[in-house]
Short mmCIF file of C-alpha atoms in Angstrom, two decimals:
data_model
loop_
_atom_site.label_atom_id
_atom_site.label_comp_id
_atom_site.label_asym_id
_atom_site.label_seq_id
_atom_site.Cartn_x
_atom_site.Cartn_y
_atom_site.Cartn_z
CA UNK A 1149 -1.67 30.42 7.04
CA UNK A 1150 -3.29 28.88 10.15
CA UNK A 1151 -5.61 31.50 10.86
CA UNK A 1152 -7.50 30.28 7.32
CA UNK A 1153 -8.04 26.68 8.61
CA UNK A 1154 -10.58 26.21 10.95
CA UNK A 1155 -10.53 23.74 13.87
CA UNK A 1156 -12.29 21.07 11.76
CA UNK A 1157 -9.51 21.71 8.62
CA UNK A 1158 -6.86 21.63 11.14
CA UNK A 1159 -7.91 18.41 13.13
CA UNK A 1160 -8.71 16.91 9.75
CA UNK A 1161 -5.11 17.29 8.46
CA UNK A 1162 -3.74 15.89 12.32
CA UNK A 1163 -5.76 13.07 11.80
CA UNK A 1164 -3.84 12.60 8.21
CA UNK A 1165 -0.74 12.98 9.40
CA UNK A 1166 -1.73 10.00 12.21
CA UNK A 1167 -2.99 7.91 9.25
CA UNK A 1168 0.41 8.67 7.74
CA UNK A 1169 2.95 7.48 10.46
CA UNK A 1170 0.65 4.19 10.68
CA UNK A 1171 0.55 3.44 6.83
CA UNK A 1172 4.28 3.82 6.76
CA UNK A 1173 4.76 1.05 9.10
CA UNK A 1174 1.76 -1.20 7.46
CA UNK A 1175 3.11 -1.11 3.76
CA UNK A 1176 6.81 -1.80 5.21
CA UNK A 1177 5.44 -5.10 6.49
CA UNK A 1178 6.77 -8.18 4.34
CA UNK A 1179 3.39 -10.06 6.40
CA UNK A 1180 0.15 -9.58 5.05
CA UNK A 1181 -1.42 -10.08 8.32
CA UNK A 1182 0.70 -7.41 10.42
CA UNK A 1183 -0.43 -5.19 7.20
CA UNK A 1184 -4.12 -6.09 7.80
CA UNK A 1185 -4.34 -5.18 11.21
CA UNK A 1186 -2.25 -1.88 10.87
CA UNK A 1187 -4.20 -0.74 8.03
CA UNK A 1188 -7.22 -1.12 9.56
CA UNK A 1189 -5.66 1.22 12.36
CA UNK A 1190 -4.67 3.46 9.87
CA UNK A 1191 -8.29 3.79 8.28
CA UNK A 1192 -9.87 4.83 11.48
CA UNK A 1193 -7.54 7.89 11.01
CA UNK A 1194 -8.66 8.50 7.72
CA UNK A 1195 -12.34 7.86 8.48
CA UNK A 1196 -12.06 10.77 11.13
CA UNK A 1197 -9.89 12.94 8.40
CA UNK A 1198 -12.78 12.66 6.05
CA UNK A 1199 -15.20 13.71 8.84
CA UNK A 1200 -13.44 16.86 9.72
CA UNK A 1201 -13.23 17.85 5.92
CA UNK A 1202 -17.26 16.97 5.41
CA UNK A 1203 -16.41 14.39 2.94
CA UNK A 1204 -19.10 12.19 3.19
CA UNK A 1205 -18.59 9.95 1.00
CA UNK A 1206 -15.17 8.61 1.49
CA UNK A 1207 -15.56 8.48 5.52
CA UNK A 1208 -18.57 6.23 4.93
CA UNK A 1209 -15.70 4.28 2.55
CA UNK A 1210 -13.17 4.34 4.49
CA UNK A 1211 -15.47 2.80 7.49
CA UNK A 1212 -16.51 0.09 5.23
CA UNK A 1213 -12.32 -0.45 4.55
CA UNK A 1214 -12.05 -1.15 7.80
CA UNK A 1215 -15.14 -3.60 8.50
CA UNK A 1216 -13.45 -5.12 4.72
CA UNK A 1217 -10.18 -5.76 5.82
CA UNK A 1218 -11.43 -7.59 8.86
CA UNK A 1219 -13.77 -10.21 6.65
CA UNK A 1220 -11.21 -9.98 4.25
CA UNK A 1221 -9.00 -12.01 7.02
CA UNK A 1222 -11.54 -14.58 7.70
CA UNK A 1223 -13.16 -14.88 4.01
CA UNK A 1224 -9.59 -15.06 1.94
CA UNK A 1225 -11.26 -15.55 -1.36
CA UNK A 1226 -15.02 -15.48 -0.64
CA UNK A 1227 -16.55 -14.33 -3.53
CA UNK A 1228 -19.86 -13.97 -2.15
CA UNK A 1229 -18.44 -12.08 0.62
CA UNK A 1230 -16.66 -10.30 -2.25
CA UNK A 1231 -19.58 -9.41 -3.67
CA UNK A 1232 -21.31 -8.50 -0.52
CA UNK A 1233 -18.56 -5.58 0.33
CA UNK A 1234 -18.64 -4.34 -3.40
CA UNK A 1235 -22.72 -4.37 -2.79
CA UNK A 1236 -22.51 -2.18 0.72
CA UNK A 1237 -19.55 -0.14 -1.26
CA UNK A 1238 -21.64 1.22 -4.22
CA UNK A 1239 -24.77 1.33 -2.00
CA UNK A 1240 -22.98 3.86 0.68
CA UNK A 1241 -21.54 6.09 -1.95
CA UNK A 1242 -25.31 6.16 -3.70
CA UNK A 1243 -26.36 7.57 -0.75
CA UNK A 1244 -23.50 9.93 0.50
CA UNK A 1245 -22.45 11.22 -2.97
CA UNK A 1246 -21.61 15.30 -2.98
CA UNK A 1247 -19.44 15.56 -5.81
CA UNK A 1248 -17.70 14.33 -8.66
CA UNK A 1249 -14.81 13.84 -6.58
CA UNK A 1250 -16.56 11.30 -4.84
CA UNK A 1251 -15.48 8.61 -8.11
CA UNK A 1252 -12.19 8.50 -6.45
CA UNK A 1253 -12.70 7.19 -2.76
CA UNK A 1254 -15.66 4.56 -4.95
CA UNK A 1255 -12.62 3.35 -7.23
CA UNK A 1256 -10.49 2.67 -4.16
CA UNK A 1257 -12.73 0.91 -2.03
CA UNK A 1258 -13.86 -1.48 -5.11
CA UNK A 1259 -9.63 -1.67 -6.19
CA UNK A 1260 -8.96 -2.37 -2.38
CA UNK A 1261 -11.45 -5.00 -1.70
CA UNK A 1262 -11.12 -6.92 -5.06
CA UNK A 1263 -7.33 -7.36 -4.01
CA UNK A 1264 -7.61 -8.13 -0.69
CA UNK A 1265 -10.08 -11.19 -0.89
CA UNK A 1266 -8.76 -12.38 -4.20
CA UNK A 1267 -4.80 -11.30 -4.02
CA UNK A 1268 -1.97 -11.91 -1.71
CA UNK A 1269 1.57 -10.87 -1.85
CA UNK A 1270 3.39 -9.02 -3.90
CA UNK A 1271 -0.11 -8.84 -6.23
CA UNK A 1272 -2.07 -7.66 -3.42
CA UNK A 1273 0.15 -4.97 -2.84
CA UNK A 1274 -0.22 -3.24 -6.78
CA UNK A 1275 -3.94 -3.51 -6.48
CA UNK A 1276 -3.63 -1.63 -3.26
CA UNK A 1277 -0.94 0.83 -4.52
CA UNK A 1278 -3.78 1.57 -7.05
CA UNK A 1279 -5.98 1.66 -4.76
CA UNK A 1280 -3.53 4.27 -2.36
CA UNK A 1281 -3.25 6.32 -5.79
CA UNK A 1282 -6.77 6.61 -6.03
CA UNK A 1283 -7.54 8.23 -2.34
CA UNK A 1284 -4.19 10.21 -3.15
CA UNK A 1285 -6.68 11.75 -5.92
CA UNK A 1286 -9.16 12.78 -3.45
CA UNK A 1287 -6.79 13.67 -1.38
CA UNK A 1288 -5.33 15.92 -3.43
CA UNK A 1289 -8.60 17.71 -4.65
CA UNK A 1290 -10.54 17.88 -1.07
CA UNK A 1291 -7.41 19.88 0.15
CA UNK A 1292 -5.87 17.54 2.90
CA UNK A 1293 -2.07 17.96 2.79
CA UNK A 1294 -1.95 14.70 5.15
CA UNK A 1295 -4.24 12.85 3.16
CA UNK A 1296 -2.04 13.43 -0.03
CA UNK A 1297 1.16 12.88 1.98
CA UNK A 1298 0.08 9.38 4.04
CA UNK A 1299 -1.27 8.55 0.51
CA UNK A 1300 1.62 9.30 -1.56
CA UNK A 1301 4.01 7.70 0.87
CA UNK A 1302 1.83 4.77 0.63
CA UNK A 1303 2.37 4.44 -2.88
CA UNK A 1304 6.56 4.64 -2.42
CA UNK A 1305 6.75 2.44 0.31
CA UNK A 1306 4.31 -0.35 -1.31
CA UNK A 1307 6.52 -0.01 -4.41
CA UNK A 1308 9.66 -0.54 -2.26
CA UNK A 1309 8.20 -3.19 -0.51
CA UNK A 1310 6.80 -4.94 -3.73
CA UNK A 1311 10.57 -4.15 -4.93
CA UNK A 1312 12.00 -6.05 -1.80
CA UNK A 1313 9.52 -9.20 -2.47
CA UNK A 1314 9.97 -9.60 -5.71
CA UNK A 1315 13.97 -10.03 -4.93
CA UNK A 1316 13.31 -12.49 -2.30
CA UNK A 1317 11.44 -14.39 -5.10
CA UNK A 1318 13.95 -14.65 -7.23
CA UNK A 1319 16.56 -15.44 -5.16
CA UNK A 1320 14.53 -18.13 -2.78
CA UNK A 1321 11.85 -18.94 -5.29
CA UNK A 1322 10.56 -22.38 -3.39
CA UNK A 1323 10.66 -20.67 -0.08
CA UNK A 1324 8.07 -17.62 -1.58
CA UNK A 1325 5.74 -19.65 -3.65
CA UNK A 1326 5.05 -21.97 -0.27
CA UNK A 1327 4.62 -19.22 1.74
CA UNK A 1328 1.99 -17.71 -0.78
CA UNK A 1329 0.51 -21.28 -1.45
CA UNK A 1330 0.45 -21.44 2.97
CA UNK A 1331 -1.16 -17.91 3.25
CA UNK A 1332 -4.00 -18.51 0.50
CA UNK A 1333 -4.82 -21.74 2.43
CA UNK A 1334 -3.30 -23.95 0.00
CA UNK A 1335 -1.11 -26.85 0.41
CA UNK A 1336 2.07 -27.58 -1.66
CA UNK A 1337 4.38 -30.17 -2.55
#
């Protein structure tokens, strides 16, 4: 079965497999930040997965996630920042777009970067499981058996955690909604 992959197939799906191990340990994270900073890790993997399979389109993406999560820490809420990633977003797939396929990486990046500037917690998390279900797509239909596995355990462990937060909200509910109101910058009672 190896002998049909060629070096660029093979180091594509390595570099999935790397983007796998690192989302597993960013979507287990009850801290936003700590998930931040490992998904951007994990996104450099992907970016060089997408370069080994020719897929234009979602490497340019997924190199735009990462430069997005970073003003996403600084600009919590920013909707002309906002506006300026979904801009640079539909702009780089204009010029990169191959294939139909291409709609799915698009749809992630604009689900990802809606809910990271204007989500937190346990509702940032479902935009971004959408979001993980969406590169799963292209995953799926580029070929990249990482890709589809990093992206499907994504979506599990994101549910889990989301699972896991929404118990500690119900059974500390002042403790979670000051820690929400504290991460969104806002004060409370």
């Amino acid at each position: 079965m190896l002998e049909t992959y060629g070096a660029g197939l093979l180091a594509g799906q390595f570099f999935g497999l790397v983007a796998l191990a690192i989302c597993i340990a960013a979507f287990a994270s009850k801290q936003d930040d700590r998930l931040m900073v490992l998904l951007i890790s994990a996104n450099v993997a992907f970016a060089l997965q997408f370069m080994f399979f020719a897929s234009w389109t979602a490497a340019v993406l997924t190199l735009l996630v990462i430069v997005r999560i970073m003003l996403a820490r600084h600009y919590v809420g920013s909707r002309k920042v906002l506006a300026a990633v979904l801009l640079a977003n539909l702009l780089a797939a204009a010029l990169t777009w191959q294939h139909w396929v291409d709609v799915f990486p698009l749809i992630a990046a604009i689900l990802g970067s809606l809910s990271m500037f204007l989500l937190r917690g346990i509702a940032m998390r479902v935009g971004l499981g959408l979001a993980a279900l969406a590169w799963m797509l292209n995953n799926i239909l580029i070929g990249s058996v990482g890709g589809t596995l990093a992206e499907g355990l994504v979506v599990v462990t994101n549910a889990i955690t989301i699972w896991r937060l929404l118990r500690v909200r119900r059974k500390y509910p002042a403790v979670f909604d000051a820690s929400l109101e504290e991460a969104a910058g806002e004060p409370h009672p």
